[in-house]
Amino acid sequence: MMMVDNVYILDNGAYTAKVELSKATTPRIIPNCIMKAKSERRRPFIGDQVEECRDASGLFYLLPFQKGFLVNWDVQKNVWDYIFSKDCCYGNFSETPLIVTEPYFNFPSVQEAMSEIFFEEYECQSLLRINAGDLCNYHYRKEHPDSLCCLVIDCGYSFTNIAPYIKDKKYKLGIRRIDVGGKVLTNHLKEVISYRQLHVMDETHVMNQVKEDACYVAQDFMKEMEVARQ
């Protein structure tokens, strides 16, 4: 059996890709999209290249995912090319195994296309496609070996998945998907501010950053509601 001491991990989310070698303590977070700006029309910004944009207002998104599933392969391939390049998080897949995440109940055609790209385009010697929830369950079981059950709540960009695991196996009949994610919250914030103050419906990038900087999950919902009424 081949012994592997380091693995390249790509958590391929609909809005951000989290990528790094397994030995690293924290992943690098890359926007999983291509953006175009009004101020620099000729240059596409791939991934975190958007940080080089002088004017973030009116950014136009090209996203590889729709409703949580990969549909735009041209955009995704360009983002992957950048991520795996020496300018970002270089990966030599002829020597390093690759783990890449995929959504629950992914379409077989998407799975086949993904495997084909990684084996033929990136010359992977070893590839594992896996649900992010499976990795969460693995981590939990490693820290709590006596626990028989685990409930994973995966809140993403387009949806939230609730998946039960029993004795390290996911109970597929119990998996539920709610079409609420970070995108819904960003759109709601845009509508609230546009209605009350100024029009920001075209400022998705800016308002998403506002949401991440200023919003938080209430630890005591009723207490927070009382504060909001004051």
Short mmCIF file of C-alpha atoms in Angstrom, two decimals:
data_model
loop_
_atom_site.label_atom_id
_atom_site.label_comp_id
_atom_site.label_asym_id
_atom_site.label_seq_id
_atom_site.Cartn_x
_atom_site.Cartn_y
_atom_site.Cartn_z
CA MET A 1 0.00 0.00 0.00
CA MET A 2 1.30 3.44 -0.95
CA MET A 3 2.03 5.65 2.05
CA VAL A 4 1.04 9.30 1.62
CA ASP A 5 2.35 11.97 3.98
CA ASN A 6 0.80 14.99 2.24
CA VAL A 7 -2.41 15.48 0.26
CA TYR A 8 -3.66 18.45 -1.77
CA ILE A 9 -7.17 19.37 -0.58
CA LEU A 10 -9.61 21.47 -2.62
CA ASP A 11 -12.91 22.35 -0.96
CA ASN A 12 -14.60 23.53 -4.14
CA GLY A 13 -17.42 25.73 -2.87
CA ALA A 14 -19.90 27.65 -4.98
CA TYR A 15 -18.59 31.04 -3.81
CA THR A 16 -15.12 30.33 -2.41
CA ALA A 17 -12.60 27.56 -2.87
CA LYS A 18 -10.64 26.55 0.23
CA VAL A 19 -7.33 25.03 -0.79
CA GLU A 20 -4.09 23.89 0.84
CA LEU A 21 -1.94 20.85 1.55
CA SER A 22 -3.10 18.59 4.38
CA LYS A 23 -0.06 19.47 6.51
CA ALA A 24 -1.04 23.15 6.58
CA THR A 25 -2.88 24.53 9.60
CA THR A 26 -5.18 26.93 7.72
CA PRO A 27 -6.46 26.88 4.12
CA ARG A 28 -6.14 29.62 1.57
CA ILE A 29 -9.54 31.04 0.61
CA ILE A 30 -9.98 31.94 -3.06
CA PRO A 31 -13.18 33.40 -4.59
CA ASN A 32 -14.48 30.73 -6.96
CA CYS A 33 -15.43 33.12 -9.73
CA ILE A 34 -14.24 35.48 -12.44
CA MET A 35 -15.04 39.16 -11.96
CA LYS A 36 -15.06 42.07 -14.37
CA ALA A 37 -14.98 45.73 -13.38
CA LYS A 38 -16.34 48.84 -15.08
CA SER A 39 -13.05 50.63 -14.48
CA GLU A 40 -10.94 47.88 -16.13
CA ARG A 41 -13.14 46.35 -18.80
CA ARG A 42 -10.38 44.48 -20.64
CA ARG A 43 -9.03 42.58 -17.66
CA PRO A 44 -10.85 39.68 -15.98
CA PHE A 45 -10.06 39.17 -12.30
CA ILE A 46 -9.76 35.48 -11.46
CA GLY A 47 -10.15 34.39 -7.86
CA ASP A 48 -8.36 36.64 -5.38
CA GLN A 49 -6.96 38.80 -8.18
CA VAL A 50 -9.99 41.00 -7.44
CA GLU A 51 -7.90 42.46 -4.61
CA GLU A 52 -5.89 44.23 -7.34
CA CYS A 53 -9.00 45.99 -8.67
CA ARG A 54 -8.85 49.74 -8.03
CA ASP A 55 -12.64 50.23 -7.98
CA ALA A 56 -14.79 47.43 -6.53
CA SER A 57 -18.09 49.14 -7.34
CA GLY A 58 -20.22 47.56 -10.03
CA LEU A 59 -18.24 44.32 -10.25
CA PHE A 60 -19.81 41.73 -12.55
CA TYR A 61 -19.63 38.07 -11.46
CA LEU A 62 -19.12 34.99 -13.61
CA LEU A 63 -19.88 32.02 -11.35
CA PRO A 64 -19.28 28.34 -12.17
CA PHE A 65 -22.09 27.17 -9.86
CA GLN A 66 -25.85 27.63 -10.05
CA LYS A 67 -28.13 26.51 -7.22
CA GLY A 68 -25.24 24.62 -5.67
CA PHE A 69 -24.19 22.56 -8.71
CA LEU A 70 -21.33 23.06 -11.15
CA VAL A 71 -22.68 24.09 -14.56
CA ASN A 72 -20.17 26.50 -16.15
CA TRP A 73 -17.05 24.47 -16.88
CA ASP A 74 -15.24 27.25 -18.77
CA VAL A 75 -15.31 29.53 -15.72
CA GLN A 76 -14.43 26.70 -13.33
CA LYS A 77 -11.50 25.55 -15.47
CA ASN A 78 -10.06 29.08 -15.57
CA VAL A 79 -10.35 29.38 -11.80
CA TRP A 80 -8.74 25.96 -11.28
CA ASP A 81 -5.90 26.88 -13.66
CA TYR A 82 -5.21 29.94 -11.53
CA ILE A 83 -5.50 28.09 -8.21
CA PHE A 84 -3.11 25.33 -9.27
CA SER A 85 -0.59 27.75 -10.80
CA LYS A 86 2.62 28.90 -9.13
CA ASP A 87 0.99 32.32 -8.61
CA CYS A 88 -1.48 30.82 -6.15
CA CYS A 89 -1.39 27.33 -4.57
CA TYR A 90 0.79 25.25 -6.86
CA GLY A 91 -0.10 21.59 -7.08
CA ASN A 92 1.91 18.83 -8.77
CA PHE A 93 -0.74 16.15 -9.05
CA SER A 94 1.56 13.65 -10.70
CA GLU A 95 3.18 13.31 -7.27
CA THR A 96 0.54 14.56 -4.81
CA PRO A 97 -2.91 12.94 -4.35
CA LEU A 98 -5.91 15.26 -4.62
CA ILE A 99 -9.08 15.41 -2.51
CA VAL A 100 -11.87 17.56 -3.99
CA THR A 101 -15.30 18.13 -2.47
CA GLU A 102 -18.61 17.88 -4.29
CA PRO A 103 -22.24 18.52 -3.22
CA TYR A 104 -24.54 15.79 -1.94
CA PHE A 105 -26.36 13.91 -4.69
CA ASN A 106 -24.13 15.38 -7.37
CA PHE A 107 -25.13 14.60 -10.95
CA PRO A 108 -23.24 11.65 -12.51
CA SER A 109 -22.47 13.73 -15.61
CA VAL A 110 -20.80 16.38 -13.43
CA GLN A 111 -18.83 13.72 -11.55
CA GLU A 112 -17.61 12.15 -14.79
CA ALA A 113 -16.61 15.50 -16.28
CA MET A 114 -14.76 16.49 -13.11
CA SER A 115 -12.83 13.21 -13.01
CA GLU A 116 -11.99 13.53 -16.71
CA ILE A 117 -10.61 17.05 -16.28
CA PHE A 118 -8.46 16.18 -13.28
CA PHE A 119 -7.04 12.99 -14.78
CA GLU A 120 -6.53 14.25 -18.34
CA GLU A 121 -5.93 18.00 -17.97
CA TYR A 122 -4.09 18.04 -14.63
CA GLU A 123 -2.63 14.51 -14.86
CA CYS A 124 -3.71 13.46 -11.38
CA GLN A 125 -2.19 10.23 -10.15
CA SER A 126 -4.82 9.85 -7.41
CA LEU A 127 -8.20 11.58 -6.95
CA LEU A 128 -10.90 11.37 -4.30
CA ARG A 129 -14.25 13.09 -4.83
CA ILE A 130 -16.07 13.40 -1.51
CA ASN A 131 -18.83 15.36 0.21
CA ALA A 132 -17.61 18.08 2.57
CA GLY A 133 -19.90 16.62 5.24
CA ASP A 134 -18.02 13.31 5.07
CA LEU A 135 -14.81 15.12 5.95
CA CYS A 136 -16.55 16.95 8.82
CA ASN A 137 -17.82 13.63 10.15
CA TYR A 138 -14.33 12.11 9.83
CA HIS A 139 -12.82 14.99 11.81
CA TYR A 140 -15.52 14.77 14.50
CA ARG A 141 -15.14 11.01 14.87
CA LYS A 142 -11.39 11.35 15.18
CA GLU A 143 -11.84 13.73 18.13
CA HIS A 144 -14.83 11.82 19.61
CA PRO A 145 -14.16 8.12 18.91
CA ASP A 146 -16.87 6.95 21.33
CA SER A 147 -19.64 8.89 19.59
CA LEU A 148 -21.88 6.84 17.30
CA CYS A 149 -23.77 9.69 15.63
CA CYS A 150 -22.99 13.04 14.09
CA LEU A 151 -25.22 15.70 12.51
CA VAL A 152 -23.50 17.93 9.95
CA ILE A 153 -25.07 21.28 9.04
CA ASP A 154 -23.34 22.61 5.94
CA CYS A 155 -24.37 26.20 5.22
CA GLY A 156 -23.04 27.26 1.83
CA TYR A 157 -23.54 29.97 -0.78
CA SER A 158 -26.77 28.73 -2.37
CA PHE A 159 -28.16 26.22 0.13
CA THR A 160 -27.87 24.56 3.53
CA ASN A 161 -27.57 20.79 3.88
CA ILE A 162 -28.41 18.87 7.05
CA ALA A 163 -26.88 15.39 6.96
CA PRO A 164 -27.01 12.72 9.71
CA TYR A 165 -24.15 10.23 10.08
CA ILE A 166 -24.51 6.95 11.96
CA LYS A 167 -21.41 4.85 12.65
CA ASP A 168 -19.41 6.78 10.03
CA LYS A 169 -22.02 6.26 7.31
CA LYS A 170 -24.29 9.03 6.08
CA TYR A 171 -27.99 8.27 6.29
CA LYS A 172 -29.01 9.37 2.79
CA LEU A 173 -32.76 9.21 3.45
CA GLY A 174 -32.29 11.69 6.29
CA ILE A 175 -30.39 14.33 4.30
CA ARG A 176 -32.33 17.56 3.84
CA ARG A 177 -31.52 20.54 1.62
CA ILE A 178 -32.80 24.05 2.34
CA ASP A 179 -32.40 26.58 -0.47
CA VAL A 180 -31.07 29.25 1.88
CA GLY A 181 -27.42 30.25 1.98
CA GLY A 182 -25.10 33.22 2.00
CA LYS A 183 -26.42 34.51 -1.33
CA VAL A 184 -29.95 34.91 0.07
CA LEU A 185 -28.62 36.96 2.99
CA THR A 186 -26.57 39.20 0.69
CA ASN A 187 -29.55 39.78 -1.60
CA HIS A 188 -31.79 40.55 1.38
CA LEU A 189 -29.27 43.07 2.70
CA LYS A 190 -29.13 44.74 -0.73
CA GLU A 191 -32.92 45.04 -0.80
CA VAL A 192 -33.16 46.46 2.73
CA ILE A 193 -30.48 49.11 2.14
CA SER A 194 -31.79 49.98 -1.34
CA TYR A 195 -35.30 50.48 0.04
CA ARG A 196 -34.26 52.57 3.05
CA GLN A 197 -31.15 54.49 2.01
CA LEU A 198 -29.37 54.22 -1.37
CA HIS A 199 -29.57 51.95 -4.40
CA VAL A 200 -27.04 49.11 -4.08
CA MET A 201 -28.74 46.33 -6.07
CA ASP A 202 -25.80 46.28 -8.52
CA GLU A 203 -23.16 46.26 -5.77
CA THR A 204 -23.16 42.54 -4.92
CA HIS A 205 -19.44 42.36 -4.13
CA VAL A 206 -19.46 45.44 -1.91
CA MET A 207 -22.61 44.40 -0.04
CA ASN A 208 -21.32 40.87 0.44
CA GLN A 209 -18.22 42.36 2.05
CA VAL A 210 -20.43 44.56 4.25
CA LYS A 211 -22.38 41.48 5.33
CA GLU A 212 -19.21 39.58 6.25
CA ASP A 213 -17.71 42.56 8.10
CA ALA A 214 -20.78 43.80 9.98
CA CYS A 215 -23.18 40.88 10.40
CA TYR A 216 -22.98 38.02 12.87
CA VAL A 217 -24.99 35.07 14.19
CA ALA A 218 -26.96 36.00 17.30
CA GLN A 219 -26.07 33.83 20.29
CA ASP A 220 -29.23 34.99 22.10
CA PHE A 221 -31.87 35.79 19.47
CA MET A 222 -34.50 37.27 21.82
CA LYS A 223 -31.93 39.52 23.49
CA GLU A 224 -30.73 40.78 20.10
CA MET A 225 -34.33 41.54 19.08
CA GLU A 226 -34.79 43.61 22.24
CA VAL A 227 -31.64 45.59 21.44
CA ALA A 228 -32.88 46.16 17.87
CA ARG A 229 -36.18 47.61 19.15
CA GLN A 230 -34.44 50.21 21.30
#
